[in-house]
mmCIF file of C-alpha atoms in Angstrom:
data_model
loop_
_atom_site.group_PDB
_atom_site.id
_atom_site.type_symbol
_atom_site.label_atom_id
_atom_site.label_comp_id
_atom_site.label_asym_id
_atom_site.label_seq_id
_atom_site.Cartn_x
_atom_site.Cartn_y
_atom_site.Cartn_z
ATOM 1 C CA MET V 1 77.335 102.098 55.273
ATOM 2 C CA THR V 2 79.424 101.936 52.071
ATOM 3 C CA GLU V 3 83.147 102.144 52.730
ATOM 4 C CA SER V 4 84.822 105.107 51.045
ATOM 5 C CA PRO V 5 87.229 104.127 48.243
ATOM 6 C CA LEU V 6 89.431 107.055 49.263
ATOM 7 C CA GLN V 7 92.517 106.384 51.363
ATOM 8 C CA SER V 8 94.179 109.763 51.983
ATOM 9 C CA PRO V 9 92.975 111.446 55.190
ATOM 10 C CA PHE V 10 92.734 114.856 53.502
ATOM 11 C CA LEU V 11 90.392 113.719 50.733
ATOM 12 C CA ILE V 12 88.352 111.581 53.116
ATOM 13 C CA GLU V 13 87.711 114.523 55.430
ATOM 14 C CA ALA V 14 87.343 117.068 52.624
ATOM 15 C CA THR V 15 84.649 114.887 51.043
ATOM 16 C CA ALA V 16 82.879 114.278 54.361
ATOM 17 C CA ARG V 17 82.776 118.009 55.042
ATOM 18 C CA GLY V 18 81.389 118.887 51.607
ATOM 19 C CA PHE V 19 84.436 120.577 50.098
ATOM 20 C CA VAL V 20 84.725 118.402 46.997
ATOM 21 C CA PHE V 21 82.665 119.288 43.920
ATOM 22 C CA GLN V 22 84.866 118.178 41.004
ATOM 23 C CA CYS V 23 88.307 116.625 40.637
ATOM 24 C CA THR V 24 90.247 115.966 37.453
ATOM 25 C CA ASP V 25 91.524 112.544 38.599
ATOM 26 C CA LEU V 26 90.385 111.727 42.122
ATOM 27 C CA ALA V 27 91.953 108.261 42.267
ATOM 28 C CA ALA V 28 95.373 109.487 41.120
ATOM 29 C CA LEU V 29 95.295 112.463 43.493
ATOM 30 C CA ASP V 30 94.313 110.134 46.340
ATOM 31 C CA ALA V 31 97.302 107.899 45.534
ATOM 32 C CA ALA V 32 99.656 110.896 45.371
ATOM 33 C CA MET V 33 98.489 112.114 48.770
ATOM 34 C CA GLN V 34 98.946 108.648 50.199
ATOM 35 C CA ALA V 35 102.509 108.535 48.869
ATOM 36 C CA GLY V 36 103.610 111.730 50.625
ATOM 37 C CA PRO V 37 102.889 115.427 51.202
ATOM 38 C CA VAL V 38 101.368 117.239 48.224
ATOM 39 C CA THR V 39 101.720 120.959 47.620
ATOM 40 C CA GLY V 40 98.494 122.631 46.530
ATOM 41 C CA TYR V 41 97.395 126.193 45.999
ATOM 42 C CA ILE V 42 94.431 128.534 45.754
ATOM 43 C CA GLY V 43 94.509 132.002 44.227
ATOM 44 C CA PHE V 44 93.026 135.119 45.821
ATOM 45 C CA ASP V 45 92.393 138.294 43.819
ATOM 46 C CA PRO V 46 93.148 141.520 45.725
ATOM 47 C CA THR V 47 89.907 143.279 44.786
ATOM 48 C CA ALA V 48 89.609 144.677 48.337
ATOM 49 C CA ASP V 49 91.892 145.131 51.359
ATOM 50 C CA SER V 50 90.295 142.191 53.184
ATOM 51 C CA LEU V 51 88.869 138.834 52.247
ATOM 52 C CA HIS V 52 85.249 138.125 53.174
ATOM 53 C CA VAL V 53 83.201 135.110 54.203
ATOM 54 C CA GLY V 54 82.754 134.178 50.540
ATOM 55 C CA SER V 55 86.487 133.351 50.512
ATOM 56 C CA ALA V 56 86.432 131.513 53.837
ATOM 57 C CA LEU V 57 85.549 128.177 52.242
ATOM 58 C CA GLN V 58 88.702 128.341 50.106
ATOM 59 C CA ILE V 59 90.798 129.315 53.134
ATOM 60 C CA MET V 60 89.359 126.437 55.154
ATOM 61 C CA LEU V 61 90.358 124.067 52.346
ATOM 62 C CA LEU V 62 93.975 125.254 52.634
ATOM 63 C CA ARG V 63 93.701 124.919 56.412
ATOM 64 C CA LEU V 64 92.497 121.330 56.031
ATOM 65 C CA MET V 65 95.450 120.535 53.744
ATOM 66 C CA GLN V 66 97.801 121.832 56.390
ATOM 67 C CA LYS V 67 96.079 119.820 59.112
ATOM 68 C CA HIS V 68 96.811 116.611 57.206
ATOM 69 C CA GLY V 69 100.484 117.365 56.603
ATOM 70 C CA HIS V 70 100.307 118.764 53.065
ATOM 71 C CA ARG V 71 101.763 122.128 52.070
ATOM 72 C CA PRO V 72 99.341 124.899 51.087
ATOM 73 C CA ILE V 73 100.234 127.871 48.920
ATOM 74 C CA ALA V 74 98.135 131.027 49.110
ATOM 75 C CA LEU V 75 98.686 132.727 45.764
ATOM 76 C CA MET V 76 97.893 136.422 45.740
ATOM 77 C CA GLY V 77 97.034 137.834 42.350
ATOM 78 C CA GLY V 78 99.192 140.927 42.322
ATOM 79 C CA GLY V 79 99.759 140.418 38.591
ATOM 80 C CA THR V 80 96.379 139.118 37.424
ATOM 81 C CA ALA V 81 94.661 141.890 39.412
ATOM 82 C CA LYS V 82 95.842 144.226 36.676
ATOM 83 C CA ILE V 83 93.469 142.397 34.313
ATOM 84 C CA GLY V 84 90.645 141.027 36.454
ATOM 85 C CA ASP V 85 88.981 137.620 36.342
ATOM 86 C CA PRO V 86 85.932 137.774 34.007
ATOM 87 C CA SER V 87 84.468 134.500 35.327
ATOM 88 C CA PHE V 88 80.674 134.756 35.629
ATOM 89 C CA ARG V 89 80.738 138.567 35.717
ATOM 90 C CA ASP V 90 78.324 140.750 33.782
ATOM 91 C CA ASP V 91 80.955 143.354 32.982
ATOM 92 C CA ALA V 92 84.649 144.063 33.234
ATOM 93 C CA ARG V 93 86.235 144.853 36.593
ATOM 94 C CA SER V 94 87.540 148.358 37.109
ATOM 95 C CA LEU V 95 91.304 148.406 36.663
ATOM 96 C CA MET V 96 93.278 149.151 39.824
ATOM 97 C CA THR V 97 96.450 151.161 40.249
ATOM 98 C CA ASP V 98 99.657 149.580 41.535
ATOM 99 C CA GLU V 99 99.188 151.443 44.824
ATOM 100 C CA MET V 100 95.671 150.071 45.285
ATOM 101 C CA ILE V 101 96.840 146.533 44.554
ATOM 102 C CA ALA V 102 99.745 146.795 47.035
ATOM 103 C CA HIS V 103 97.407 148.113 49.741
ATOM 104 C CA ASN V 104 94.916 145.302 49.153
ATOM 105 C CA LEU V 105 97.634 142.641 49.163
ATOM 106 C CA ARG V 106 98.699 143.675 52.663
ATOM 107 C CA GLY V 107 95.153 143.399 53.914
ATOM 108 C CA ILE V 108 94.581 139.999 52.302
ATOM 109 C CA GLU V 109 97.796 138.636 53.780
ATOM 110 C CA ALA V 110 96.518 139.635 57.229
ATOM 111 C CA SER V 111 93.231 137.814 56.542
ATOM 112 C CA LEU V 112 95.038 134.640 55.501
ATOM 113 C CA ARG V 113 97.351 134.636 58.523
ATOM 114 C CA GLN V 114 94.296 134.446 60.788
ATOM 115 C CA PHE V 115 93.631 130.903 59.525
ATOM 116 C CA ILE V 116 96.878 129.440 58.162
ATOM 117 C CA THR V 117 100.373 129.015 59.604
ATOM 118 C CA PHE V 118 103.113 130.352 57.327
ATOM 119 C CA GLY V 119 106.771 129.451 57.716
ATOM 120 C CA ASP V 120 109.596 127.213 56.535
ATOM 121 C CA GLY V 121 108.394 123.857 57.887
ATOM 122 C CA PRO V 122 107.364 120.973 55.596
ATOM 123 C CA SER V 123 103.639 121.701 55.991
ATOM 124 C CA ASP V 124 103.930 125.446 56.642
ATOM 125 C CA ALA V 125 102.082 127.558 54.116
ATOM 126 C CA VAL V 126 103.790 129.573 51.390
ATOM 127 C CA LEU V 127 102.638 133.084 50.519
ATOM 128 C CA ALA V 128 103.247 133.765 46.828
ATOM 129 C CA ASN V 129 102.420 136.682 44.529
ATOM 130 C CA ASN V 130 102.040 136.081 40.797
ATOM 131 C CA GLY V 131 103.181 139.627 40.153
ATOM 132 C CA ASP V 132 106.707 138.330 40.893
ATOM 133 C CA TRP V 133 106.736 136.505 37.546
ATOM 134 C CA LEU V 134 103.866 137.919 35.473
ATOM 135 C CA ASP V 135 105.209 141.479 35.697
ATOM 136 C CA LYS V 136 108.452 140.299 34.065
ATOM 137 C CA LEU V 137 106.900 138.438 31.155
ATOM 138 C CA SER V 138 107.745 139.350 27.587
ATOM 139 C CA TYR V 139 104.529 139.377 25.585
ATOM 140 C CA ILE V 140 106.139 137.890 22.477
ATOM 141 C CA ASP V 141 107.767 135.103 24.479
ATOM 142 C CA LEU V 142 104.451 134.372 26.199
ATOM 143 C CA LEU V 143 102.669 134.069 22.865
ATOM 144 C CA ARG V 144 105.340 131.801 21.378
ATOM 145 C CA GLU V 145 105.856 129.569 24.406
ATOM 146 C CA VAL V 146 102.403 129.457 26.003
ATOM 147 C CA GLY V 147 99.816 130.928 23.646
ATOM 148 C CA VAL V 148 100.432 128.238 21.061
ATOM 149 C CA HIS V 149 98.948 125.658 23.464
ATOM 150 C CA PHE V 150 95.589 127.439 23.841
ATOM 151 C CA SER V 151 92.629 126.912 21.536
ATOM 152 C CA VAL V 152 90.318 129.897 21.163
ATOM 153 C CA SER V 153 87.382 127.630 20.349
ATOM 154 C CA ARG V 154 87.954 125.696 23.581
ATOM 155 C CA MET V 155 88.239 128.861 25.643
ATOM 156 C CA LEU V 156 84.965 130.081 24.153
ATOM 157 C CA SER V 157 83.308 126.870 25.347
ATOM 158 C CA PHE V 158 83.966 127.629 29.030
ATOM 159 C CA ASP V 159 80.742 128.400 30.890
ATOM 160 C CA SER V 160 82.196 131.567 32.409
ATOM 161 C CA VAL V 161 82.995 132.969 28.954
ATOM 162 C CA ARG V 162 79.990 131.612 27.064
ATOM 163 C CA GLN V 163 77.458 133.036 29.504
ATOM 164 C CA ARG V 164 79.046 136.469 29.204
ATOM 165 C CA LEU V 165 78.912 136.340 25.397
ATOM 166 C CA ASP V 166 75.380 134.907 25.339
ATOM 167 C CA ARG V 167 74.218 138.002 27.210
ATOM 168 C CA GLU V 168 75.885 140.082 24.476
ATOM 169 C CA GLN V 169 77.906 141.958 27.052
ATOM 170 C CA GLY V 170 81.223 141.373 25.378
ATOM 171 C CA LEU V 171 84.597 140.291 26.622
ATOM 172 C CA THR V 172 87.698 142.409 26.159
ATOM 173 C CA PHE V 173 90.926 140.919 24.826
ATOM 174 C CA LEU V 174 92.523 141.984 28.119
ATOM 175 C CA GLU V 175 90.128 139.764 30.078
ATOM 176 C CA PHE V 176 90.400 136.939 27.564
ATOM 177 C CA ASN V 177 94.077 136.631 28.499
ATOM 178 C CA TYR V 178 93.212 135.902 32.143
ATOM 179 C CA CYS V 179 92.879 132.161 31.517
ATOM 180 C CA ILE V 180 96.341 132.042 29.922
ATOM 181 C CA LEU V 181 97.953 133.882 32.828
ATOM 182 C CA GLN V 182 96.247 131.703 35.437
ATOM 183 C CA SER V 183 97.477 128.616 33.578
ATOM 184 C CA PHE V 184 100.972 130.097 33.515
ATOM 185 C CA ASP V 185 100.705 130.489 37.314
ATOM 186 C CA PHE V 186 100.125 126.747 37.753
ATOM 187 C CA ARG V 187 103.193 125.898 35.716
ATOM 188 C CA GLU V 188 105.307 128.478 37.548
ATOM 189 C CA LEU V 189 104.199 127.229 40.974
ATOM 190 C CA ASN V 190 104.878 123.664 39.893
ATOM 191 C CA ARG V 191 108.394 124.590 38.820
ATOM 192 C CA ARG V 192 109.174 126.781 41.852
ATOM 193 C CA TYR V 193 107.461 124.875 44.661
ATOM 194 C CA GLY V 194 106.470 121.532 43.195
ATOM 195 C CA ALA V 195 102.758 122.447 43.345
ATOM 196 C CA ARG V 196 100.730 119.522 42.005
ATOM 197 C CA LEU V 197 97.227 120.622 42.933
ATOM 198 C CA GLN V 198 95.204 123.721 42.147
ATOM 199 C CA MET V 199 91.969 124.259 44.046
ATOM 200 C CA GLY V 200 89.232 126.839 43.715
ATOM 201 C CA GLY V 201 85.526 127.432 43.380
ATOM 202 C CA SER V 202 83.562 125.542 40.751
ATOM 203 C CA ASP V 203 83.508 128.696 38.599
ATOM 204 C CA GLN V 204 87.280 128.228 38.129
ATOM 205 C CA TRP V 205 87.026 124.767 36.556
ATOM 206 C CA GLY V 206 87.824 125.918 33.026
ATOM 207 C CA ASN V 207 90.860 127.932 34.116
ATOM 208 C CA ILE V 208 92.136 125.078 36.297
ATOM 209 C CA VAL V 209 91.805 122.480 33.525
ATOM 210 C CA SER V 210 93.652 124.803 31.135
ATOM 211 C CA GLY V 211 96.539 125.065 33.599
ATOM 212 C CA ILE V 212 96.706 121.288 33.970
ATOM 213 C CA ASP V 213 96.808 120.931 30.198
ATOM 214 C CA LEU V 214 99.613 123.513 29.878
ATOM 215 C CA VAL V 215 101.784 121.746 32.491
ATOM 216 C CA ARG V 216 101.218 118.412 30.758
ATOM 217 C CA ARG V 217 102.039 119.781 27.301
ATOM 218 C CA THR V 218 105.150 121.771 28.212
ATOM 219 C CA ASP V 219 106.606 119.849 31.177
ATOM 220 C CA GLN V 220 105.118 116.345 30.740
ATOM 221 C CA THR V 221 104.039 116.427 34.396
ATOM 222 C CA GLN V 222 100.763 115.220 35.873
ATOM 223 C CA VAL V 223 99.062 117.768 38.091
ATOM 224 C CA PHE V 224 95.543 117.904 39.475
ATOM 225 C CA GLY V 225 92.562 120.168 39.887
ATOM 226 C CA LEU V 226 89.908 120.130 42.587
ATOM 227 C CA THR V 227 86.972 122.496 42.957
ATOM 228 C CA ALA V 228 84.655 123.260 45.851
ATOM 229 C CA PRO V 229 80.971 124.116 45.386
ATOM 230 C CA LEU V 230 79.916 127.733 45.075
ATOM 231 C CA LEU V 231 77.876 128.320 48.198
ATOM 232 C CA THR V 232 74.487 129.906 48.562
ATOM 233 C CA THR V 233 72.238 129.783 51.594
ATOM 234 C CA SER V 234 69.124 127.601 51.626
ATOM 235 C CA SER V 235 67.064 130.652 50.652
ATOM 236 C CA GLY V 236 69.306 131.249 47.626
ATOM 237 C CA ALA V 237 71.267 134.224 48.987
ATOM 238 C CA LYS V 238 74.912 134.575 47.999
ATOM 239 C CA MET V 239 77.278 133.432 50.725
ATOM 240 C CA GLY V 240 79.338 136.214 52.253
ATOM 241 C CA LYS V 241 76.696 138.921 52.080
ATOM 242 C CA SER V 242 74.466 140.313 54.808
ATOM 243 C CA ALA V 243 71.835 143.006 54.897
ATOM 244 C CA LYS V 244 74.644 145.486 55.594
ATOM 245 C CA GLY V 245 76.973 144.309 52.822
ATOM 246 C CA ALA V 246 80.039 142.072 52.691
ATOM 247 C CA VAL V 247 80.941 140.074 55.799
ATOM 248 C CA TRP V 248 84.633 140.965 56.027
ATOM 249 C CA LEU V 249 87.237 138.838 57.793
ATOM 250 C CA SER V 250 89.081 141.916 59.039
ATOM 251 C CA ALA V 251 87.959 143.300 62.397
ATOM 252 C CA GLY V 252 88.911 146.730 61.085
ATOM 253 C CA LYS V 253 86.191 146.484 58.442
ATOM 254 C CA LEU V 254 83.611 144.522 60.434
ATOM 255 C CA PRO V 255 83.418 144.413 64.264
ATOM 256 C CA VAL V 256 83.912 140.963 65.779
ATOM 257 C CA PHE V 257 80.423 141.016 67.300
ATOM 258 C CA GLU V 258 78.840 141.597 63.887
ATOM 259 C CA TYR V 259 80.905 138.741 62.449
ATOM 260 C CA TRP V 260 79.657 136.481 65.275
ATOM 261 C CA GLN V 261 76.109 137.675 64.716
ATOM 262 C CA PHE V 262 76.305 136.835 60.988
ATOM 263 C CA TRP V 263 76.906 133.186 61.834
ATOM 264 C CA ARG V 264 74.333 133.258 64.636
ATOM 265 C CA ASN V 265 71.717 134.303 62.050
ATOM 266 C CA THR V 266 72.370 131.236 59.862
ATOM 267 C CA GLU V 267 69.204 129.654 58.498
ATOM 268 C CA ASP V 268 68.182 126.446 60.284
ATOM 269 C CA ALA V 269 68.695 124.316 57.177
ATOM 270 C CA ASP V 270 72.300 125.515 56.745
ATOM 271 C CA VAL V 271 73.609 124.930 60.271
ATOM 272 C CA GLY V 272 75.001 121.417 59.737
ATOM 273 C CA ARG V 273 76.569 122.266 56.385
ATOM 274 C CA PHE V 274 78.228 125.434 57.686
ATOM 275 C CA LEU V 275 79.511 123.714 60.835
ATOM 276 C CA LYS V 276 81.371 121.229 58.627
ATOM 277 C CA LEU V 277 82.736 123.840 56.249
ATOM 278 C CA PHE V 278 83.606 126.723 58.556
ATOM 279 C CA THR V 279 84.662 125.142 61.865
ATOM 280 C CA ASP V 280 87.189 122.540 63.019
ATOM 281 C CA LEU V 281 84.576 120.580 64.981
ATOM 282 C CA PRO V 282 84.548 116.831 64.192
ATOM 283 C CA VAL V 283 82.068 115.811 61.486
ATOM 284 C CA GLU V 284 80.155 113.656 63.973
ATOM 285 C CA GLU V 285 79.687 116.624 66.327
ATOM 286 C CA CYS V 286 78.506 118.785 63.410
ATOM 287 C CA ASP V 287 75.901 116.150 62.539
ATOM 288 C CA ARG V 288 74.758 115.934 66.170
ATOM 289 C CA LEU V 289 74.289 119.676 66.442
ATOM 290 C CA ALA V 290 72.513 119.860 63.076
ATOM 291 C CA ALA V 291 70.017 117.234 64.268
ATOM 292 C CA LEU V 292 68.786 119.452 67.121
ATOM 293 C CA GLU V 293 65.209 120.589 66.646
ATOM 294 C CA GLY V 294 62.948 123.407 67.752
ATOM 295 C CA ALA V 295 64.489 126.038 69.984
ATOM 296 C CA SER V 296 67.543 123.805 70.532
ATOM 297 C CA ILE V 297 68.797 124.602 67.020
ATOM 298 C CA ASN V 298 69.626 128.068 68.356
ATOM 299 C CA GLU V 299 72.240 126.476 70.609
ATOM 300 C CA ALA V 300 73.819 124.917 67.527
ATOM 301 C CA LYS V 301 73.859 128.316 65.858
ATOM 302 C CA LYS V 302 75.680 129.798 68.852
ATOM 303 C CA VAL V 303 78.281 127.027 68.639
ATOM 304 C CA LEU V 304 78.695 127.730 64.910
ATOM 305 C CA ALA V 305 79.061 131.468 65.545
ATOM 306 C CA THR V 306 81.589 131.039 68.346
ATOM 307 C CA GLU V 307 83.710 128.396 66.591
ATOM 308 C CA ALA V 308 83.770 130.244 63.248
ATOM 309 C CA THR V 309 84.621 133.517 64.998
ATOM 310 C CA ALA V 310 87.361 131.852 67.060
ATOM 311 C CA LEU V 311 89.122 130.721 63.873
ATOM 312 C CA CYS V 312 89.010 134.208 62.405
ATOM 313 C CA HIS V 313 89.517 136.443 65.457
ATOM 314 C CA GLY V 314 90.754 134.197 68.273
ATOM 315 C CA ARG V 315 88.992 132.307 71.052
ATOM 316 C CA GLU V 316 88.945 135.201 73.528
ATOM 317 C CA ALA V 317 87.285 137.607 71.070
ATOM 318 C CA ALA V 318 84.764 134.930 70.081
ATOM 319 C CA GLU V 319 83.786 134.210 73.676
ATOM 320 C CA GLU V 320 83.474 137.936 74.353
ATOM 321 C CA ALA V 321 81.141 138.302 71.349
ATOM 322 C CA ALA V 322 79.059 135.353 72.558
ATOM 323 C CA GLU V 323 78.779 136.910 76.028
ATOM 324 C CA THR V 324 77.827 140.290 74.559
ATOM 325 C CA ALA V 325 75.083 138.581 72.579
ATOM 326 C CA ARG V 326 73.843 136.784 75.671
ATOM 327 C CA ARG V 327 73.631 140.025 77.643
ATOM 328 C CA THR V 328 72.073 141.961 74.801
ATOM 329 C CA PHE V 329 69.519 139.452 73.596
ATOM 330 C CA GLU V 330 68.821 137.016 76.430
ATOM 331 C CA GLN V 331 68.644 139.727 79.093
ATOM 332 C CA GLY V 332 66.833 142.129 76.786
ATOM 333 C CA ALA V 333 63.595 142.152 78.768
ATOM 334 C CA THR V 334 65.405 142.989 82.027
ATOM 335 C CA ILE V 335 67.421 145.744 80.398
ATOM 336 C CA ALA V 336 64.366 147.238 78.702
ATOM 337 C CA ALA V 337 62.464 147.534 81.981
ATOM 338 C CA ALA V 338 65.240 149.510 83.640
ATOM 339 C CA LEU V 339 66.330 151.943 80.906
ATOM 340 C CA PRO V 340 64.823 155.242 79.736
ATOM 341 C CA SER V 341 63.215 155.057 76.315
ATOM 342 C CA ARG V 342 62.806 157.515 73.438
ATOM 343 C CA ASP V 343 61.100 157.318 70.070
ATOM 344 C CA PHE V 344 62.803 157.817 66.725
ATOM 345 C CA PRO V 345 61.139 158.095 63.278
ATOM 346 C CA ALA V 346 60.903 154.604 61.816
ATOM 347 C CA THR V 347 61.334 155.957 58.278
ATOM 348 C CA GLU V 348 64.818 157.273 59.063
ATOM 349 C CA LEU V 349 65.878 153.924 60.485
ATOM 350 C CA ALA V 350 64.496 152.118 57.432
ATOM 351 C CA GLU V 351 66.714 154.279 55.223
ATOM 352 C CA GLY V 352 69.680 153.952 57.562
ATOM 353 C CA ALA V 353 70.762 156.601 60.065
ATOM 354 C CA PRO V 354 74.346 157.522 61.041
ATOM 355 C CA MET V 355 75.364 156.693 64.583
ATOM 356 C CA PHE V 356 76.098 160.292 65.525
ATOM 357 C CA ARG V 357 72.531 161.349 64.668
ATOM 358 C CA LEU V 358 71.065 158.590 66.836
ATOM 359 C CA LEU V 359 73.197 159.639 69.804
ATOM 360 C CA VAL V 360 71.730 163.136 69.532
ATOM 361 C CA ALA V 361 68.183 161.743 69.182
ATOM 362 C CA ALA V 362 68.728 159.644 72.310
ATOM 363 C CA GLY V 363 69.838 162.703 74.271
ATOM 364 C CA LEU V 364 73.299 161.262 74.853
ATOM 365 C CA ALA V 365 74.954 164.146 72.968
ATOM 366 C CA GLY V 366 73.918 167.783 72.611
ATOM 367 C CA SER V 367 75.025 168.205 68.996
ATOM 368 C CA ASN V 368 76.291 166.290 66.017
ATOM 369 C CA GLY V 369 79.811 167.504 66.754
ATOM 370 C CA GLU V 370 79.632 166.311 70.344
ATOM 371 C CA ALA V 371 78.277 162.958 69.176
ATOM 372 C CA ARG V 372 81.119 162.556 66.687
ATOM 373 C CA ARG V 373 83.679 163.313 69.396
ATOM 374 C CA LEU V 374 82.023 160.751 71.670
ATOM 375 C CA VAL V 375 82.409 158.073 69.000
ATOM 376 C CA ARG V 376 85.984 159.034 68.178
ATOM 377 C CA GLY V 377 86.828 158.848 71.876
ATOM 378 C CA GLY V 378 85.535 155.285 72.149
ATOM 379 C CA GLY V 379 82.650 156.185 74.467
ATOM 380 C CA ALA V 380 79.718 155.298 72.206
ATOM 381 C CA ARG V 381 78.111 151.856 72.128
ATOM 382 C CA LEU V 382 75.328 150.266 70.144
ATOM 383 C CA ASN V 383 73.743 147.229 71.804
ATOM 384 C CA ASP V 384 76.730 147.092 74.182
ATOM 385 C CA VAL V 385 79.254 147.023 71.320
ATOM 386 C CA VAL V 386 81.724 149.903 70.938
ATOM 387 C CA VAL V 387 81.195 151.856 67.713
ATOM 388 C CA SER V 388 84.402 153.323 66.316
ATOM 389 C CA ASP V 389 82.991 154.825 63.096
ATOM 390 C CA GLU V 390 80.988 158.007 63.662
ATOM 391 C CA ASN V 391 79.311 157.498 60.265
ATOM 392 C CA ARG V 392 78.380 153.892 61.017
ATOM 393 C CA VAL V 393 74.936 153.418 59.439
ATOM 394 C CA VAL V 394 72.367 151.901 61.775
ATOM 395 C CA THR V 395 69.374 150.131 60.231
ATOM 396 C CA GLU V 396 66.392 148.028 61.222
ATOM 397 C CA ALA V 397 68.714 145.010 61.193
ATOM 398 C CA ASP V 398 70.307 146.372 64.394
ATOM 399 C CA LEU V 399 67.060 146.316 66.361
ATOM 400 C CA VAL V 400 66.975 144.020 69.406
ATOM 401 C CA ASP V 401 63.476 143.273 70.682
ATOM 402 C CA GLY V 402 62.253 146.292 68.738
ATOM 403 C CA ALA V 403 64.754 148.772 70.149
ATOM 404 C CA LEU V 404 68.313 150.063 69.927
ATOM 405 C CA LYS V 405 70.368 150.280 73.101
ATOM 406 C CA LEU V 406 72.611 153.360 72.845
ATOM 407 C CA SER V 407 75.231 154.093 75.466
ATOM 408 C CA SER V 408 77.545 156.951 76.383
ATOM 409 C CA GLY V 409 80.293 155.532 78.543
ATOM 410 C CA LYS V 410 79.414 152.820 81.031
ATOM 411 C CA LYS V 411 76.675 154.596 82.965
ATOM 412 C CA HIS V 412 74.392 156.389 80.496
ATOM 413 C CA HIS V 413 72.039 154.190 78.451
ATOM 414 C CA VAL V 414 68.899 154.887 76.412
ATOM 415 C CA LEU V 415 66.587 152.623 74.458
ATOM 416 C CA LEU V 416 65.708 154.178 71.119
ATOM 417 C CA ARG V 417 62.487 152.803 69.647
ATOM 418 C CA PRO V 418 61.301 153.409 66.067
ATOM 419 C CA GLY V 419 57.959 155.215 66.129
ATOM 420 C CA ALA V 420 55.679 157.077 63.767
#
């Protein structure tokens, strides 16, 4: 086996786990991390009030930095959210109000705190908001001090911009400024916190390099950029999406059991890769689990689901989700033999049916109003999981062994089967 030329524990492990796609100067960054703690950051746009699994890779990279004694900064884009990142988008983002941005920032902070320790210690994470400095910028001063260092021809060469223009979908001047503001962020974080490393997805390469160039030109300081690969599943699906939509990190937007189940449904070919990226298990253990074959690979998927869920929602909630899955799926045949069963039109389930309607169809509620009250009171369950949203849409993806287990309280259960 060829010995790695890297010396810093962070880069060694980050590379072994598959986090490293590109780096502006890997050898120099490795030396800097060997010399002492390095402060690095990743930006998160507040486009929703929770982050989702698509952002988990970036969060895990900050978590890994912290593990190895470096200081991570989670930069929330309270300022840049007022423009929107045009990278690899077909059209402009809808502009958000200040109230919407503030609401989303609170939710994103909660998502980040599930994974990273914030505080005043040397390796404790810093929570920053670029609205603190971007909102105060004078446009004329920005043009004179920063804009002079940006070449329009170079910005047009970035893949994220060129692809948008090649599709003749246009790019507003508002969006075109995003690269300048993100570069300004790097310089500001370097000046305020000594940040020497910006990380992000590979789609951010052009913006990251521009920030490095700005810091070098104006402050004569060497800083670094490192990108992680943009993830898709082996079948080509975008990471972070499920049949029901985004896989949110907030339990308020996605029940813990459904989060666990997302990981449990990982494709066989992705198990080893996702174990390395989304859990704290040692690389050797990830490789061992990924090498399991046949039905045994399902055990590896359960480990992935439980470990990934434990990081996001806590060990107790993860173990509870795993136990719920065991009861629901592994004891399905026993349950099915003992419970009353009713048919439900398969076409309605294919289109998606609200929970309250299914409770009525199962005979567990006499009317839609009664069913809604049952849900609001916490007495309704789907496949042994409490449903708190009366309008929760149930689809074919919720079927277990061809049926839905609906419950009213702890004693009344019905299997609802899609029929003609």
